[in-house]
Amino acid sequence: MRINDSKLIAAIGALGVEYKPGVSLAEKTSLGIGGTSDMLVIQNHDSLPELVRLLRESKAPYRFLGGGSNVLLPDGELPWVILQLARRDPDITFEGNSVLVDCAADLGRTVTTCAKHDLGGMEGLIGVPGTVGGALRMNAGAYGTQIGTHVREVRVFRGSTGRIEILRGPEINFEYRHTSFASDDIMLSVRLELPSKPYSEILQGIRICNEKRRASQPLNQKSAGCIFKNPPGGSAGRMIDELGLKGHHVGDARVSDRHANFFVNAGHATAADMLALIADVRKRVRERYGVELEEEVIVWKDA
Ligand SMILES: Cc1cc2nc3c(=O)[nH]c(=O)nc-3n(C[C@H](O)[C@H](O)[C@H](O)COP(=O)(O)OP(=O)(O)OC[C@H]3O[C@@H](n4cnc5c(N)ncnc54)[C@H](O)[C@@H]3O)c2cc1C
């Protein structure tokens, strides 16, 4: 969406928010899919309540983007202004076993920086691309680890009240790739509580997880990780593989030859291609197994 109101652009600038017109969002996502939109980069978290108030007053719908590694954005001009947090320095601060992390921080770098402070528990998250905020929203997890386990409190802008609040860990429900944050909450920073562990031991865990990932995932291709959640007690990837669908494609949207639950953009795939592939695979799984697969990737649909 383009902001065509010069007064609004000036008011946004006065908040210290960076205005980037006509950004190509395909370049901001790991799938390499998405049209264009104006983007607003928030330098100071405290400006968010006023920024959202201005956007709402101007009837400008908005969406929040983290690292773009778990989203499928539409083609063409998007019907939303895109908000993103700017990277801050320092974005990680340590107080014993308690670690305060900015939600714009890179998740992988957070894991390795904590390791250097002899703080572990997040080894399984190495190799999960994206930001700490995106990981909180998704309750990102792998190899027996999930970020929610370590969350003590989150500083969050609440769309419902228009204010920044602190949520304590027990107030938040972390489930398999799902959390109780409201869809219009924007997570700003998180306090994690991590167990002490010798650096060498954490490093060993990180190496093992990296090797497992390299052995099973198409890491040199554009993807959003797993397209579907695993159904209770089952594996979406195994079912898709058993159906012989590796390499199956709609245009350049393709089921990975390496991991059947990774759908890759093998060239110039559009959102329409990827959505058609998702629908086709879901239908085939339903027909063969009677299982309705649920997307893990967040598909941004029209407002
Ligand atoms: C190669 C590859 C491997 C992957 N492996 C895994 C894996 O093992 N386990 C796993 O769980 N995931 C995996 N993923 C998926 C993805 O990396 C994670 O879901 C990641 O945590 C998403 O973070 P992000 O910052 O990129 O979020 P985005 O993709 O930018 O956003 C995802 C959703 O979260 C929302 N969001 C993002 N940041 C915030 C915030 N600060 N406040 C509020 N909402 C926010 C967005 O609005 C969007 O709805 C993988 C992806 C790839 C490409």
GROMACS .gro file of C-alpha atoms and ligand atoms in nm:
model
  356
    1MET     CA    1   0.000   0.000   0.000
    2ARG     CA    2   0.124   0.346  -0.083
    3ILE     CA    3   0.084   0.626   0.169
    4ASN     CA    4  -0.022   0.918  -0.045
    5ASP     CA    5  -0.085   1.162   0.239
    6SER     CA    6   0.210   1.399   0.279
    7LYS     CA    7   0.088   1.517   0.623
    8LEU     CA    8   0.085   1.157   0.745
    9ILE     CA    9   0.435   1.097   0.603
   10ALA     CA   10   0.560   1.410   0.783
   11ALA     CA   11   0.397   1.303   1.112
   12ILE     CA   12   0.553   0.956   1.079
   13GLY     CA   13   0.894   1.114   1.013
   14ALA     CA   14   0.856   1.336   1.321
   15LEU     CA   15   0.832   1.016   1.530
   16GLY     CA   16   1.176   0.910   1.404
   17VAL     CA   17   1.018   0.627   1.203
   18GLU     CA   18   1.195   0.562   0.871
   19TYR     CA   19   0.963   0.578   0.568
   20LYS     CA   20   1.063   0.354   0.275
   21PRO     CA   21   0.833   0.393  -0.026
   22GLY     CA   22   0.758   0.109  -0.269
   23VAL     CA   23   0.974  -0.165  -0.118
   24SER     CA   24   1.001  -0.498  -0.305
   25LEU     CA   25   0.897  -0.747  -0.038
   26ALA     CA   26   1.013  -1.052  -0.232
   27GLU     CA   27   1.361  -0.936  -0.129
   28LYS     CA   28   1.255  -0.933   0.238
   29THR     CA   29   1.131  -1.292   0.250
   30SER     CA   30   1.316  -1.624   0.242
   31LEU     CA   31   1.071  -1.754  -0.021
   32GLY     CA   32   1.151  -1.462  -0.250
   33ILE     CA   33   0.780  -1.407  -0.310
   34GLY     CA   34   0.577  -1.092  -0.252
   35GLY     CA   35   0.475  -0.767  -0.420
   36THR     CA   36   0.551  -0.411  -0.316
   37SER     CA   37   0.442  -0.182  -0.038
   38ASP     CA   38   0.553   0.118   0.166
   39MET     CA   39   0.752   0.014   0.469
   40LEU     CA   40   0.792   0.187   0.804
   41VAL     CA   41   1.099   0.097   1.009
   42ILE     CA   42   1.059   0.166   1.380
   43GLN     CA   43   1.378   0.295   1.540
   44ASN     CA   44   1.236   0.360   1.887
   45HIS     CA   45   0.987   0.113   2.036
   46ASP     CA   46   0.815   0.387   2.234
   47SER     CA   47   0.701   0.556   1.911
   48LEU     CA   48   0.482   0.256   1.822
   49PRO     CA   49   0.162   0.357   2.009
   50GLU     CA   50   0.156   0.696   1.836
   51LEU     CA   51   0.251   0.544   1.499
   52VAL     CA   52  -0.036   0.295   1.517
   53ARG     CA   53  -0.274   0.568   1.631
   54LEU     CA   54  -0.179   0.777   1.324
   55LEU     CA   55  -0.221   0.481   1.087
   56ARG     CA   56  -0.559   0.390   1.234
   57GLU     CA   57  -0.676   0.752   1.219
   58SER     CA   58  -0.576   0.759   0.850
   59LYS     CA   59  -0.746   0.423   0.789
   60ALA     CA   60  -0.416   0.278   0.665
   61PRO     CA   61  -0.413  -0.097   0.736
   62TYR     CA   62  -0.075  -0.234   0.846
   63ARG     CA   63   0.103  -0.566   0.901
   64PHE     CA   64   0.420  -0.648   1.091
   65LEU     CA   65   0.712  -0.830   0.930
   66GLY     CA   66   1.003  -0.988   1.118
   67GLY     CA   67   1.279  -1.163   0.924
   68GLY     CA   68   1.033  -1.286   0.658
   69SER     CA   69   1.127  -1.655   0.693
   70ASN     CA   70   0.780  -1.793   0.769
   71VAL     CA   71   0.547  -1.586   0.555
   72LEU     CA   72   0.388  -1.615   0.212
   73LEU     CA   73   0.305  -1.264   0.092
   74PRO     CA   74   0.066  -1.183  -0.196
   75ASP     CA   75   0.177  -1.074  -0.543
   76GLY     CA   76   0.124  -0.720  -0.673
   77GLU     CA   77   0.068  -0.416  -0.454
   78LEU     CA   78  -0.002  -0.530  -0.099
   79PRO     CA   79  -0.308  -0.382   0.076
   80TRP     CA   80  -0.106  -0.303   0.391
   81VAL     CA   81   0.171  -0.071   0.506
   82ILE     CA   82   0.452  -0.292   0.636
   83LEU     CA   83   0.600  -0.226   0.981
   84GLN     CA   84   0.936  -0.360   1.091
   85LEU     CA   85   1.160  -0.304   1.393
   86ALA     CA   86   1.506  -0.159   1.326
   87ARG     CA   87   1.804  -0.355   1.457
   88ARG     CA   88   1.935  -0.196   1.779
   89ASP     CA   89   2.278  -0.206   1.934
   90PRO     CA   90   2.325  -0.369   2.178
   91ASP     CA   91   2.033  -0.602   2.107
   92ILE     CA   92   2.127  -0.860   2.373
   93THR     CA   93   2.216  -0.780   2.736
   94PHE     CA   94   2.309  -1.026   3.010
   95GLU     CA   95   2.228  -1.033   3.384
   96GLY     CA   96   2.336  -1.373   3.515
   97ASN     CA   97   2.109  -1.638   3.362
   98SER     CA   98   1.861  -1.374   3.252
   99VAL     CA   99   1.901  -1.239   2.899
  100LEU     CA  100   1.719  -0.936   2.761
  101VAL     CA  101   1.685  -0.960   2.381
  102ASP     CA  102   1.545  -0.710   2.135
  103CYS     CA  103   1.282  -0.873   1.912
  104ALA     CA  104   1.461  -0.748   1.598
  105ALA     CA  105   1.769  -0.953   1.695
  106ASP     CA  106   1.864  -1.243   1.469
  107LEU     CA  107   1.766  -1.571   1.640
  108GLY     CA  108   2.076  -1.767   1.536
  109ARG     CA  109   2.310  -1.493   1.654
  110THR     CA  110   2.120  -1.480   1.984
  111VAL     CA  111   2.179  -1.855   2.033
  112THR     CA  112   2.553  -1.825   1.961
  113THR     CA  113   2.598  -1.507   2.169
  114CYS     CA  114   2.427  -1.672   2.467
  115ALA     CA  115   2.651  -1.977   2.416
  116LYS     CA  116   2.958  -1.755   2.451
  117HIS     CA  117   2.819  -1.652   2.792
  118ASP     CA  118   2.788  -2.023   2.886
  119LEU     CA  119   2.409  -2.009   2.854
  120GLY     CA  120   2.245  -2.299   2.669
  121GLY     CA  121   1.906  -2.462   2.620
  122MET     CA  122   1.850  -2.313   2.275
  123GLU     CA  123   2.092  -2.526   2.071
  124GLY     CA  124   1.806  -2.680   1.869
  125LEU     CA  125   1.709  -2.334   1.742
  126ILE     CA  126   2.035  -2.288   1.555
  127GLY     CA  127   1.960  -2.273   1.185
  128VAL     CA  128   1.607  -2.138   1.234
  129PRO     CA  129   1.626  -1.816   1.030
  130GLY     CA  130   1.453  -1.493   1.127
  131THR     CA  131   1.419  -1.271   1.429
  132VAL     CA  132   1.359  -1.335   1.796
  133GLY     CA  133   1.017  -1.166   1.759
  134GLY     CA  134   0.917  -1.403   1.479
  135ALA     CA  135   1.035  -1.699   1.687
  136LEU     CA  136   0.816  -1.582   1.977
  137ARG     CA  137   0.511  -1.541   1.755
  138MET     CA  138   0.559  -1.890   1.606
  139ASN     CA  139   0.699  -2.055   1.920
  140ALA     CA  140   0.979  -2.166   1.690
  141GLY     CA  141   1.127  -2.502   1.773
  142ALA     CA  142   1.339  -2.789   1.649
  143TYR     CA  143   1.516  -3.097   1.781
  144GLY     CA  144   1.334  -3.095   2.115
  145THR     CA  145   1.380  -2.722   2.184
  146GLN     CA  146   1.118  -2.449   2.166
  147ILE     CA  147   1.175  -2.085   2.250
  148GLY     CA  148   0.863  -2.059   2.471
  149THR     CA  149   1.022  -2.282   2.736
  150HIS     CA  150   1.273  -2.008   2.818
  151VAL     CA  151   1.048  -1.701   2.814
  152ARG     CA  152   1.025  -1.514   3.144
  153GLU     CA  153   0.855  -1.196   3.018
  154VAL     CA  154   0.778  -1.013   2.696
  155ARG     CA  155   0.744  -0.641   2.633
  156VAL     CA  156   0.464  -0.613   2.381
  157PHE     CA  157   0.264  -0.345   2.202
  158ARG     CA  158  -0.098  -0.452   2.231
  159GLY     CA  159  -0.317  -0.363   1.935
  160SER     CA  160  -0.627  -0.399   2.155
  161THR     CA  161  -0.528  -0.127   2.405
  162GLY     CA  162  -0.284   0.072   2.189
  163ARG     CA  163  -0.033   0.052   2.476
  164ILE     CA  164   0.297  -0.120   2.553
  165GLU     CA  165   0.263  -0.380   2.830
  166ILE     CA  166   0.474  -0.646   3.000
  167LEU     CA  167   0.341  -1.002   2.982
  168ARG     CA  168   0.489  -1.257   3.227
  169GLY     CA  169   0.581  -1.602   3.096
  170PRO     CA  170   0.292  -1.788   3.265
  171GLU     CA  171   0.042  -1.545   3.108
  172ILE     CA  172   0.147  -1.664   2.760
  173ASN     CA  173   0.044  -1.997   2.613
  174PHE     CA  174   0.317  -2.155   2.399
  175GLU     CA  175   0.202  -2.452   2.191
  176TYR     CA  176   0.329  -2.633   1.881
  177ARG     CA  177   0.392  -2.343   1.637
  178HIS     CA  178   0.117  -2.143   1.805
  179THR     CA  179   0.103  -1.884   2.085
  180SER     CA  180  -0.167  -1.693   2.266
  181PHE     CA  181  -0.041  -1.353   2.151
  182ALA     CA  182  -0.320  -1.163   1.975
  183SER     CA  183  -0.277  -1.120   1.600
  184ASP     CA  184  -0.229  -0.743   1.646
  185ASP     CA  185   0.029  -0.774   1.927
  186ILE     CA  186   0.381  -0.663   1.835
  187MET     CA  187   0.654  -0.814   2.050
  188LEU     CA  188   0.933  -0.565   2.124
  189SER     CA  189   1.175  -0.740   2.359
  190VAL     CA  190   1.191  -1.058   2.563
  191ARG     CA  191   1.360  -1.167   2.883
  192LEU     CA  192   1.480  -1.526   2.857
  193GLU     CA  193   1.598  -1.741   3.148
  194LEU     CA  194   1.863  -1.985   3.026
  195PRO     CA  195   2.043  -2.271   3.202
  196SER     CA  196   2.422  -2.247   3.259
  197LYS     CA  197   2.622  -2.488   3.043
  198PRO     CA  198   2.987  -2.501   2.941
  199TYR     CA  199   3.051  -2.335   2.602
  200SER     CA  200   3.212  -2.650   2.460
  201GLU     CA  201   2.902  -2.858   2.542
  202ILE     CA  202   2.668  -2.603   2.381
  203LEU     CA  203   2.893  -2.588   2.075
  204GLN     CA  204   2.876  -2.965   2.040
  205GLY     CA  205   2.493  -2.950   2.052
  206ILE     CA  206   2.492  -2.672   1.792
  207ARG     CA  207   2.718  -2.876   1.560
  208ILE     CA  208   2.491  -3.182   1.584
  209CYS     CA  209   2.180  -2.975   1.502
  210ASN     CA  210   2.355  -2.803   1.211
  211GLU     CA  211   2.457  -3.140   1.067
  212LYS     CA  212   2.103  -3.279   1.097
  213ARG     CA  213   1.966  -2.973   0.918
  214ARG     CA  214   2.225  -2.985   0.639
  215ALA     CA  215   2.153  -3.355   0.585
  216SER     CA  216   1.776  -3.320   0.551
  217GLN     CA  217   1.683  -2.968   0.433
  218PRO     CA  218   1.722  -2.778   0.102
  219LEU     CA  219   1.922  -2.498   0.263
  220ASN     CA  220   2.053  -2.356  -0.065
  221GLN     CA  221   1.703  -2.297  -0.202
  222LYS     CA  222   1.440  -2.034  -0.127
  223SER     CA  223   1.182  -2.170   0.118
  224ALA     CA  224   0.987  -2.084   0.433
  225GLY     CA  225   1.086  -2.402   0.616
  226CYS     CA  226   0.802  -2.650   0.666
  227ILE     CA  227   0.488  -2.553   0.479
  228PHE     CA  228   0.251  -2.763   0.692
  229LYS     CA  229   0.237  -2.839   1.063
  230ASN     CA  230   0.270  -3.204   1.149
  231PRO     CA  231  -0.071  -3.352   1.235
  232PRO     CA  232  -0.096  -3.505   1.586
  233GLY     CA  233   0.117  -3.819   1.594
  234GLY     CA  234   0.207  -3.792   1.223
  235SER     CA  235   0.451  -3.635   0.983
  236ALA     CA  236   0.333  -3.411   0.698
  237GLY     CA  237   0.664  -3.464   0.515
  238ARG     CA  238   0.634  -3.844   0.532
  239MET     CA  239   0.278  -3.841   0.393
  240ILE     CA  240   0.373  -3.607   0.105
  241ASP     CA  241   0.680  -3.821   0.033
  242GLU     CA  242   0.473  -4.144   0.034
  243LEU     CA  243   0.242  -3.985  -0.222
  244GLY     CA  244   0.545  -3.952  -0.451
  245LEU     CA  245   0.513  -3.575  -0.460
  246LYS     CA  246   0.878  -3.475  -0.426
  247GLY     CA  247   0.952  -3.258  -0.730
  248HIS     CA  248   0.579  -3.199  -0.794
  249HIS     CA  249   0.533  -2.836  -0.899
  250VAL     CA  250   0.303  -2.557  -1.006
  251GLY     CA  251   0.511  -2.315  -1.212
  252ASP     CA  252   0.830  -2.256  -1.016
  253ALA     CA  253   0.669  -2.349  -0.680
  254ARG     CA  254   0.805  -2.697  -0.615
  255VAL     CA  255   0.796  -2.968  -0.347
  256SER     CA  256   1.161  -3.004  -0.247
  257ASP     CA  257   1.340  -3.321  -0.363
  258ARG     CA  258   1.523  -3.321  -0.031
  259HIS     CA  259   1.242  -3.266   0.223
  260ALA     CA  260   0.881  -3.316   0.113
  261ASN     CA  261   0.741  -3.063   0.363
  262PHE     CA  262   0.966  -2.785   0.226
  263PHE     CA  263   0.815  -2.612  -0.078
  264VAL     CA  264   1.076  -2.411  -0.264
  265ASN     CA  265   1.075  -2.122  -0.506
  266ALA     CA  266   1.283  -2.276  -0.781
  267GLY     CA  267   1.297  -1.962  -0.995
  268HIS     CA  268   1.023  -1.706  -1.037
  269ALA     CA  269   0.736  -1.860  -0.838
  270THR     CA  270   0.444  -1.631  -0.759
  271ALA     CA  271   0.221  -1.641  -0.453
  272ALA     CA  272  -0.053  -1.779  -0.680
  273ASP     CA  273   0.178  -2.070  -0.781
  274MET     CA  274   0.267  -2.147  -0.421
  275LEU     CA  275  -0.095  -2.129  -0.303
  276ALA     CA  276  -0.203  -2.361  -0.586
  277LEU     CA  277   0.069  -2.610  -0.490
  278ILE     CA  278  -0.031  -2.595  -0.123
  279ALA     CA  279  -0.398  -2.653  -0.214
  280ASP     CA  280  -0.313  -2.942  -0.447
  281VAL     CA  281  -0.090  -3.123  -0.195
  282ARG     CA  282  -0.342  -3.070   0.084
  283LYS     CA  283  -0.619  -3.219  -0.133
  284ARG     CA  284  -0.410  -3.526  -0.222
  285VAL     CA  285  -0.319  -3.585   0.145
  286ARG     CA  286  -0.686  -3.549   0.245
  287GLU     CA  287  -0.798  -3.795  -0.024
  288ARG     CA  288  -0.536  -4.057   0.063
  289TYR     CA  289  -0.508  -4.023   0.443
  290GLY     CA  290  -0.823  -3.839   0.548
  291VAL     CA  291  -0.600  -3.580   0.718
  292GLU     CA  292  -0.653  -3.206   0.677
  293LEU     CA  293  -0.309  -3.047   0.686
  294GLU     CA  294  -0.281  -2.704   0.848
  295GLU     CA  295  -0.032  -2.449   0.717
  296GLU     CA  296   0.269  -2.367   0.932
  297VAL     CA  297   0.368  -2.086   0.695
  298ILE     CA  298   0.168  -1.771   0.764
  299VAL     CA  299  -0.024  -1.680   0.450
  300TRP     CA  300  -0.104  -1.309   0.441
  301LYS     CA  301  -0.453  -1.282   0.295
  302ASP     CA  302  -0.647  -0.971   0.199
  303ALA     CA  303  -0.756  -0.751   0.490
  304LIG     C1  304   1.537  -2.299   0.591
  304LIG     C2  305   1.435  -2.274   0.699
  304LIG     C3  306   1.431  -2.358   0.811
  304LIG     C4  307   1.336  -2.338   0.912
  304LIG     N1  308   1.336  -2.424   1.018
  304LIG     C5  309   1.248  -2.402   1.118
  304LIG     C6  310   1.249  -2.488   1.234
  304LIG     O1  311   1.327  -2.581   1.245
  304LIG     N2  312   1.158  -2.461   1.332
  304LIG     C7  313   1.070  -2.357   1.324
  304LIG     O2  314   0.992  -2.338   1.418
  304LIG     N3  315   1.067  -2.277   1.216
  304LIG     C8  316   1.154  -2.295   1.114
  304LIG     N4  317   1.150  -2.212   1.004
  304LIG     C9  318   1.047  -2.108   0.993
  304LIG    C10  319   1.090  -1.967   1.045
  304LIG     O3  320   1.230  -1.951   1.035
  304LIG    C11  321   1.047  -1.945   1.190
  304LIG     O4  322   0.907  -1.955   1.202
  304LIG    C12  323   1.092  -1.807   1.242
  304LIG     O5  324   1.080  -1.805   1.382
  304LIG    C13  325   1.013  -1.690   1.183
  304LIG     O6  326   1.076  -1.568   1.224
  304LIG     P1  327   1.074  -1.439   1.132
  304LIG     O7  328   1.134  -1.326   1.208
  304LIG     O8  329   1.133  -1.466   1.001
  304LIG     O9  330   0.917  -1.416   1.120
  304LIG     P2  331   0.834  -1.364   0.992
  304LIG    O10  332   0.837  -1.468   0.886
  304LIG    O11  333   0.875  -1.227   0.955
  304LIG    O12  334   0.688  -1.355   1.055
  304LIG    C14  335   0.615  -1.470   1.089
  304LIG    C15  336   0.488  -1.422   1.162
  304LIG    O13  337   0.526  -1.366   1.286
  304LIG    C16  338   0.484  -1.231   1.295
  304LIG     N5  339   0.591  -1.159   1.365
  304LIG    C17  340   0.722  -1.154   1.334
  304LIG     N6  341   0.789  -1.079   1.424
  304LIG    C18  342   0.696  -1.034   1.513
  304LIG    C19  343   0.700  -0.950   1.628
  304LIG     N7  344   0.815  -0.895   1.673
  304LIG     N8  345   0.584  -0.923   1.690
  304LIG    C20  346   0.468  -0.977   1.647
  304LIG     N9  347   0.456  -1.057   1.541
  304LIG    C21  348   0.569  -1.084   1.474
  304LIG    C22  349   0.463  -1.183   1.153
  304LIG    O14  350   0.364  -1.082   1.150
  304LIG    C23  351   0.416  -1.310   1.085
  304LIG    O15  352   0.278  -1.326   1.102
  304LIG    C24  353   1.243  -2.231   0.901
  304LIG    C25  354   1.248  -2.147   0.789
  304LIG    C26  355   1.341  -2.168   0.689
  304LIG    C27  356   1.344  -2.074   0.570
   0.00000   0.00000   0.00000
